Coordinates of C-alpha atoms in Angstrom, one line a residue:
X18 CA 0.0 0.0 0.0
X19 CA 1.2 3.5 -0.7
X20 CA 1.4 6.0 2.2
X21 CA -1.8 7.7 1.0
X22 CA -3.6 4.4 0.7
X23 CA -2.6 3.6 4.3
X24 CA -3.9 6.9 5.5
X25 CA -7.1 6.5 3.7
X26 CA -7.6 3.0 5.0
X27 CA -6.8 4.1 8.6
X28 CA -9.2 7.0 8.4
X29 CA -11.9 4.6 7.1
X30 CA -11.4 2.2 9.9
X31 CA -11.5 4.7 12.7
X32 CA -14.4 6.7 11.2
X33 CA -16.6 3.6 10.7
X34 CA -15.2 2.0 13.9
X35 CA -17.2 4.6 15.9
X36 CA -20.3 2.7 14.8
X37 CA -19.1 -0.3 16.8
X38 CA -18.8 1.7 20.0
X39 CA -21.6 1.4 22.6
X40 CA -21.3 3.4 25.9
X41 CA -23.0 3.6 29.2
X42 CA -23.9 6.9 31.0
X43 CA -20.3 7.2 32.3
X44 CA -18.9 6.7 28.8
X45 CA -17.5 3.2 29.5
X46 CA -17.7 0.9 26.5
X47 CA -19.9 -2.1 26.3
X48 CA -18.7 -2.6 22.7
X49 CA -15.7 -1.4 20.7
X50 CA -13.8 -2.2 17.5
X51 CA -10.6 -4.0 18.4
X52 CA -8.0 -6.4 17.1
X53 CA -8.2 -10.1 17.8
X54 CA -6.6 -13.4 17.1
X55 CA -8.6 -16.6 17.4
X56 CA -7.3 -20.1 16.9
X57 CA -8.9 -23.6 17.1
X58 CA -6.2 -26.2 17.6
X59 CA -5.5 -29.9 18.3
X60 CA -3.5 -31.1 21.3
X61 CA -4.9 -28.8 24.0
X62 CA -6.4 -31.4 26.3
X63 CA -3.4 -33.2 27.8
X64 CA -1.3 -31.8 30.6
X65 CA 1.4 -30.9 28.1
X66 CA -1.1 -29.2 25.9
X67 CA -2.6 -27.2 28.7
X68 CA 0.8 -26.1 29.9
X69 CA 1.6 -24.9 26.4
X70 CA -1.6 -22.8 26.5
X71 CA -0.5 -21.4 29.9
X72 CA 2.8 -20.4 28.4
X73 CA 0.8 -18.0 26.2
X74 CA -0.9 -16.5 29.2
X75 CA 2.5 -16.0 30.9
X76 CA 3.9 -14.3 27.9
X77 CA 0.7 -12.1 27.6
X78 CA 1.0 -11.2 31.3
X79 CA 4.7 -10.4 31.0
X80 CA 4.1 -8.0 28.1
X81 CA 0.8 -6.4 29.1
X82 CA 0.4 -7.0 32.9
X83 CA 0.2 -3.3 33.6
X84 CA -3.1 -3.2 31.8
X85 CA -4.7 -6.3 33.4
X86 CA -7.3 -5.9 36.1
X87 CA -9.6 -8.9 36.0
X88 CA -9.1 -12.7 36.2
X89 CA -11.7 -15.5 36.0
X90 CA -11.1 -19.2 36.3
X91 CA -14.3 -21.2 36.0
X92 CA -13.2 -24.2 37.9
X93 CA -12.1 -22.2 41.0
X94 CA -14.3 -19.2 41.3
X95 CA -17.8 -17.9 40.4
X96 CA -16.9 -14.4 39.4
X97 CA -14.0 -12.2 38.3
X98 CA -11.4 -11.4 40.9
X99 CA -8.8 -8.6 41.0
X100 CA -5.8 -9.5 38.8
X101 CA -2.5 -9.5 40.7
X102 CA 0.7 -11.2 39.8
X103 CA 0.4 -13.4 42.9
X104 CA -3.2 -14.5 42.1
X105 CA -2.1 -15.2 38.6
X106 CA 0.7 -17.4 39.8
X107 CA -1.6 -19.1 42.4
X108 CA -4.0 -20.0 39.6
X109 CA -1.2 -21.5 37.5
X110 CA -0.4 -23.8 40.4
X111 CA -4.0 -24.8 40.8
X112 CA -4.6 -25.7 37.2
X113 CA -1.8 -28.3 37.2
X114 CA -4.4 -30.7 38.7
X115 CA -7.1 -30.2 36.0
X116 CA -5.6 -32.6 33.4
X117 CA -5.2 -35.3 36.2
X118 CA -9.0 -34.9 36.9
X119 CA -9.7 -35.2 33.1
X120 CA -10.9 -31.6 32.9
X121 CA -10.3 -28.9 30.4
X122 CA -8.8 -25.5 31.0
X123 CA -11.0 -22.4 31.2
X124 CA -9.2 -19.2 31.9
X125 CA -9.7 -15.4 31.2
X126 CA -7.6 -12.4 32.0
X127 CA -8.4 -8.9 30.8
X128 CA -8.2 -5.2 31.5
X129 CA -11.8 -4.9 32.6
X130 CA -12.2 -5.6 36.3
X131 CA -15.5 -7.4 36.4
X132 CA -16.1 -8.6 32.8
X133 CA -18.9 -6.0 32.3
X134 CA -17.2 -3.9 29.7
X135 CA -15.3 -4.5 26.5
X136 CA -11.6 -5.2 26.9
X137 CA -8.6 -3.5 25.1
X138 CA -6.4 -6.4 26.3
X139 CA -7.6 -9.9 27.0
X140 CA -6.5 -13.5 26.7
X141 CA -8.9 -16.4 27.1
X142 CA -9.0 -20.1 26.5
X143 CA -11.2 -23.1 26.6
X144 CA -9.4 -26.4 26.1
X145 CA -10.7 -29.9 25.7
X146 CA -10.0 -32.6 28.4
X147 CA -7.4 -35.4 28.1
X148 CA -10.2 -37.8 27.1
X149 CA -11.6 -35.3 24.6
X150 CA -8.2 -35.1 23.0
X151 CA -7.2 -38.8 23.1
X152 CA -10.5 -40.4 22.2
X153 CA -12.5 -37.8 20.3
X154 CA -9.7 -35.6 18.8
X155 CA -11.6 -32.5 20.0
X156 CA -10.4 -29.0 19.3
X157 CA -9.4 -26.3 21.9
X158 CA -9.8 -22.6 21.7
X159 CA -7.5 -19.6 22.3
X160 CA -8.2 -15.9 21.8
X161 CA -6.2 -12.7 22.2
X162 CA -7.5 -9.1 22.1
X163 CA -5.5 -6.0 21.4
X164 CA -6.3 -2.2 21.1
X165 CA -7.4 -0.9 17.7
X166 CA -4.9 1.9 18.0
X167 CA -2.1 -0.6 17.3
X168 CA -2.9 -0.1 13.6
X169 CA -1.5 3.4 13.9
X170 CA 1.9 2.2 14.8
X171 CA 4.2 0.2 12.5
X172 CA 5.9 -1.3 15.6
X173 CA 2.6 -2.4 17.2
X174 CA 1.3 -3.7 13.9
X175 CA 4.4 -5.9 13.6
X176 CA 3.8 -7.0 17.2
X177 CA 0.3 -8.1 16.3
X178 CA 1.7 -10.1 13.3
X179 CA 4.4 -11.6 15.6
X180 CA 1.6 -12.9 17.9
X181 CA -0.1 -14.4 14.9
X182 CA 3.1 -16.1 13.7
X183 CA 3.9 -17.3 17.3
X184 CA 0.5 -18.9 17.8
X185 CA 0.6 -20.6 14.4
X186 CA 4.1 -21.9 15.0
X187 CA 3.4 -23.1 18.6
X188 CA 0.1 -24.9 18.1
X189 CA -1.3 -27.5 15.8
X190 CA -3.9 -25.0 14.4
X191 CA -6.8 -26.4 12.5
X192 CA -8.1 -23.0 11.5
X193 CA -8.5 -19.5 12.9
X194 CA -8.6 -15.8 12.0
X195 CA -7.1 -12.5 13.0
X196 CA -8.1 -8.9 12.4
X197 CA -11.0 -6.6 13.2
X198 CA -13.7 -7.7 15.6
X199 CA -16.5 -6.3 17.6
X200 CA -15.2 -6.7 21.2
X201 CA -18.0 -7.3 23.7
X202 CA -17.7 -7.9 27.5
X203 CA -17.3 -11.4 29.0
X204 CA -20.9 -11.1 29.9
X205 CA -21.9 -10.5 26.3
X206 CA -25.5 -11.7 25.9
X207 CA -27.3 -8.4 26.3
X208 CA -25.2 -6.9 23.5
X209 CA -25.7 -9.6 20.9
X210 CA -28.1 -7.4 18.9
X211 CA -25.5 -4.6 18.7
X212 CA -22.9 -7.1 17.5
X213 CA -25.4 -8.3 14.9
X214 CA -26.0 -4.8 13.6
X215 CA -22.3 -4.2 13.3
X216 CA -21.5 -7.4 11.5
X217 CA -24.3 -7.0 9.0
X218 CA -22.9 -3.5 8.0
X219 CA -19.2 -4.4 8.1
X220 CA -18.4 -7.8 6.6
X221 CA -14.8 -7.9 7.8
X222 CA -15.6 -7.1 11.5
X223 CA -15.8 -10.5 13.1
X224 CA -18.8 -11.3 15.4
X225 CA -16.7 -13.1 18.0
X226 CA -18.7 -13.1 21.3
X227 CA -19.4 -16.8 21.0
X228 CA -16.0 -17.8 19.6
X229 CA -15.5 -20.1 22.6
X230 CA -18.1 -22.5 21.1
X231 CA -16.3 -22.7 17.8
X232 CA -14.2 -25.6 18.9
X233 CA -17.4 -27.6 18.6
X234 CA -19.3 -25.7 15.9
X235 CA -16.4 -25.5 13.5
X236 CA -14.7 -28.8 14.2
X237 CA -14.8 -29.9 10.5
X238 CA -14.7 -26.6 8.5
X239 CA -13.6 -23.0 8.4
X240 CA -15.7 -20.3 10.1
X241 CA -14.8 -17.3 7.9
X242 CA -12.1 -15.4 6.1
X243 CA -10.6 -12.3 7.7
X244 CA -7.6 -10.0 7.4
X245 CA -5.5 -13.0 8.4
X246 CA -7.0 -16.3 7.6
X247 CA -5.3 -19.2 9.4
X248 CA -5.3 -22.7 7.9
X249 CA -3.9 -25.9 9.2
X250 CA -2.1 -28.2 6.8
X251 CA -5.1 -30.6 6.4
X252 CA -7.5 -27.7 5.4
X253 CA -5.0 -25.9 3.2
X254 CA -4.2 -29.1 1.2
X255 CA -7.9 -29.7 0.5
X256 CA -7.7 -26.7 -1.9
X257 CA -6.0 -27.4 -5.3
X258 CA -2.5 -26.0 -5.5
X259 CA -3.5 -24.4 -8.8
X260 CA -6.2 -22.4 -7.0
X261 CA -3.7 -21.0 -4.6
X262 CA -1.2 -20.1 -7.3
X263 CA -3.9 -18.4 -9.3
X264 CA -5.0 -16.4 -6.3
X265 CA -1.6 -14.9 -5.4
X266 CA -0.8 -14.2 -9.1
X267 CA -4.1 -12.3 -9.5
X268 CA -4.0 -10.4 -6.3
X269 CA -0.5 -9.1 -5.2
X270 CA -1.9 -7.9 -1.9
X271 CA -2.6 -11.5 -0.8
X272 CA 0.4 -13.2 0.8
X273 CA 0.7 -16.8 2.0
X274 CA 3.2 -17.7 4.7
X275 CA 3.9 -21.2 5.8
X276 CA 5.1 -22.0 9.3
X277 CA 7.5 -25.0 10.0
X278 CA 4.5 -27.1 11.2
X279 CA 2.6 -26.6 8.0
X280 CA 0.1 -24.0 9.2
X281 CA -0.5 -21.3 6.6
X282 CA -1.2 -17.6 7.3
X283 CA -3.1 -16.0 4.5
X284 CA -2.9 -12.2 4.8
X285 CA -4.8 -9.6 2.7
X286 CA -3.0 -6.2 2.4
X287 CA -1.0 -4.2 4.9
X288 CA -4.2 -3.0 6.8
X289 CA -7.6 -4.7 7.2
X290 CA -10.6 -3.4 5.3
X291 CA -13.9 -2.8 7.1
X292 CA -15.9 -4.7 4.4
X293 CA -18.5 -1.9 4.3
X294 CA -21.6 -3.4 2.9
X295 CA -22.7 0.0 1.6
X296 CA -19.7 0.2 -0.7
X297 CA -18.2 -2.1 -3.4
X298 CA -16.5 -5.0 -1.6
X299 CA -12.8 -5.6 -2.2
X300 CA -12.3 -8.3 -4.9
X301 CA -9.3 -9.8 -3.0
X302 CA -11.6 -10.8 -0.1
X303 CA -14.2 -12.2 -2.5
X304 CA -11.6 -14.1 -4.4
X305 CA -10.2 -15.7 -1.2
X306 CA -13.7 -16.5 -0.1
X307 CA -14.3 -18.3 -3.4
X308 CA -11.2 -20.4 -3.2
X309 CA -12.1 -21.5 0.3
X310 CA -15.7 -22.6 -0.5
X311 CA -14.8 -26.3 -0.3
X312 CA -13.6 -26.0 3.3
X313 CA -16.2 -23.5 4.6
X314 CA -19.0 -24.4 6.9
X315 CA -22.1 -24.6 4.6
X316 CA -24.8 -24.3 7.3
X317 CA -23.2 -23.3 10.7
X318 CA -25.2 -23.2 13.9
X319 CA -26.6 -19.9 15.1
X320 CA -24.0 -17.4 16.3
X321 CA -26.4 -16.0 18.9
X322 CA -28.9 -17.4 21.3
X323 CA -31.3 -14.5 22.1
X324 CA -34.8 -14.5 20.7
X325 CA -37.4 -11.9 19.7
X326 CA -34.6 -9.3 18.9
X327 CA -32.5 -8.8 15.8
X328 CA -29.7 -11.4 16.2
X329 CA -27.8 -14.2 14.4
X330 CA -30.3 -17.0 14.4
X331 CA -29.6 -20.0 12.2
X332 CA -30.9 -18.4 9.0
X333 CA -29.1 -15.0 9.6
X334 CA -26.0 -16.9 10.4
X335 CA -26.2 -18.7 7.1
X336 CA -26.5 -15.4 5.3
X337 CA -23.5 -14.1 7.2
X338 CA -21.4 -17.1 6.4
X339 CA -22.1 -16.5 2.7
X340 CA -21.8 -12.7 2.8
X341 CA -18.7 -12.6 0.6
X342 CA -20.2 -14.9 -2.1
X343 CA -20.4 -13.3 -5.5
X344 CA -22.3 -15.2 -8.3
X345 CA -20.6 -13.0 -10.9
X346 CA -17.1 -14.1 -9.9
X347 CA -15.4 -17.2 -11.3
X348 CA -11.8 -18.3 -10.6
X349 CA -11.1 -15.0 -8.9
X350 CA -12.2 -12.9 -11.9
X351 CA -15.3 -10.6 -11.7
X352 CA -17.4 -10.8 -14.9
X353 CA -18.4 -7.2 -15.5
X354 CA -21.0 -8.2 -18.0
X355 CA -22.8 -10.7 -15.8
X356 CA -25.4 -9.2 -13.6
X357 CA -26.7 -12.2 -11.6
X358 CA -28.4 -11.2 -8.4
X359 CA -27.2 -13.2 -5.3
X360 CA -30.0 -15.2 -3.7
X361 CA -30.2 -17.7 -0.8
X362 CA -32.4 -20.8 -0.4
X363 CA -35.5 -20.4 1.7
X364 CA -34.5 -21.7 5.2
X365 CA -36.4 -22.0 8.4
X366 CA -34.9 -22.9 11.8
X367 CA -37.1 -25.6 13.4
X368 CA -38.0 -25.7 17.1
X369 CA -41.0 -25.6 19.4
X370 CA -44.1 -23.9 17.9
X371 CA -42.3 -23.1 14.6
X372 CA -44.8 -23.3 11.7
X373 CA -44.4 -24.1 8.0
X374 CA -44.6 -20.9 5.9
X375 CA -45.3 -22.6 2.6
X376 CA -46.9 -25.9 1.6
X377 CA -44.4 -28.1 -0.2
X378 CA -41.4 -30.4 0.0
X379 CA -38.9 -29.6 2.8
X380 CA -35.6 -31.3 3.7
X381 CA -33.2 -30.9 6.6
X382 CA -30.3 -28.8 5.5
X383 CA -27.8 -28.9 8.3
X384 CA -27.8 -32.7 8.6
X385 CA -28.8 -35.7 6.5
X386 CA -32.6 -36.3 6.5
X387 CA -35.4 -37.4 4.2
X388 CA -37.6 -35.0 2.3
X389 CA -41.1 -34.6 3.6
X390 CA -44.3 -32.8 2.4
X391 CA -45.5 -30.3 4.9
X392 CA -48.7 -28.1 4.9
X393 CA -48.6 -24.4 5.4
X394 CA -49.4 -23.6 9.1
X395 CA -48.4 -27.0 10.4
X396 CA -45.6 -27.5 12.9
X397 CA -42.2 -28.6 11.7
X398 CA -41.7 -32.2 12.8
X399 CA -39.1 -33.3 15.2
X400 CA -36.8 -35.5 13.1
X401 CA -33.7 -37.6 14.1
X402 CA -30.4 -35.7 13.9
X403 CA -26.8 -36.5 14.7
X404 CA -26.0 -36.8 18.4
X405 CA -23.3 -34.2 18.2
X406 CA -25.5 -31.6 16.5
X407 CA -26.8 -29.4 19.3
X408 CA -28.6 -27.1 16.9
X409 CA -32.2 -27.2 15.8
X410 CA -32.9 -28.7 12.4
X411 CA -32.5 -26.1 9.6
X412 CA -35.2 -26.8 7.0
X413 CA -34.8 -26.0 3.3
X414 CA -37.8 -25.6 0.9
X415 CA -37.2 -27.9 -2.1
X416 CA -40.5 -27.3 -4.0
X417 CA -43.7 -25.3 -3.4
X418 CA -47.2 -26.4 -4.1
X419 CA -48.1 -22.9 -5.3
X420 CA -45.2 -22.9 -7.7
X421 CA -43.6 -19.8 -6.0
X422 CA -40.0 -18.8 -5.6
X423 CA -37.6 -21.1 -3.8
X424 CA -35.0 -18.4 -3.0
X425 CA -34.8 -15.1 -1.3
X426 CA -32.6 -12.0 -1.4
X427 CA -29.9 -11.7 1.3
X428 CA -31.1 -10.3 4.6
X429 CA -28.1 -7.9 4.5

């Protein structure tokens, strides 16, 4: 990027970033635009794996301890306590017993005292247990948060990239992402509607309040692209080498770095883009999204769990997961003559008292299941689903008795 392009991008980020902010009466922030790194990785359940995670916390504390005020360890306390070096060290001693009890590690440190406001600095993890690792090959989760102002400093921006490289080199990463995110408090539920509004306006601002559940929800596929898209060796190699070669030859702003353990870091440009839905989206993001279609989660579970307010239910989450899709792009090239309008299938999230909107043939979309004819106004049936699927059945309309449309325009 040229110096002018960098200035323009920074101005854009900090101008639109104000829309992410949400304050209380004392001007403390419930929500803010920040920088984050999230990884889902193998090998986090054993004592050795949990100790490796704790080394990250030690490193984080050594570098940013002056900013840390809150500490929460789910197995040993019911609320946040005041962060002090001694309490931090005491906790590190206590958790040495977790793996012996076949328990996972759950730990949070951050600059907010009580977990009621958005952090500038935070480090949190949720690992699987030894049994979860050895018998079920379950993923573990680790997330780091940093201030948005780091983008203004070349030194701090390099520090952020060094953290990305360090985590990808240290852990057997399956997938992850790093870049802009809407940072909410530890107690995030009340602010889910705000996160939803931000994410539907800015495609490259990651809704990350429920990232801890990704170890389960995204155990077989990628959640999303970002400024940095992190891919383990198995996922990266599921994409044809020719597709990667074509991508980097078409878009010089896309760089792919391989760590010694085979984890790839795919970075787009020197600074992140907001992904403003009101403006033309950058082709580089759309092209990377197209390349990764084979390893993306087709029908992810809902990102949010509130009801009766605008939020990421299963249908909205599907729309979000496909937000970068462009039917007029093929092999990274946008066809300027083609004017196909993007549409989505008609989907309905099942559940208690959910009624069928159209008479016709319906089929489960987020798991295998038989097609069934349902009448308008009837309740969706309760059908068998995989034991590991904690979500409701997501139904897709296959055909309509009235001959009507089988697709809808995107919700955002």
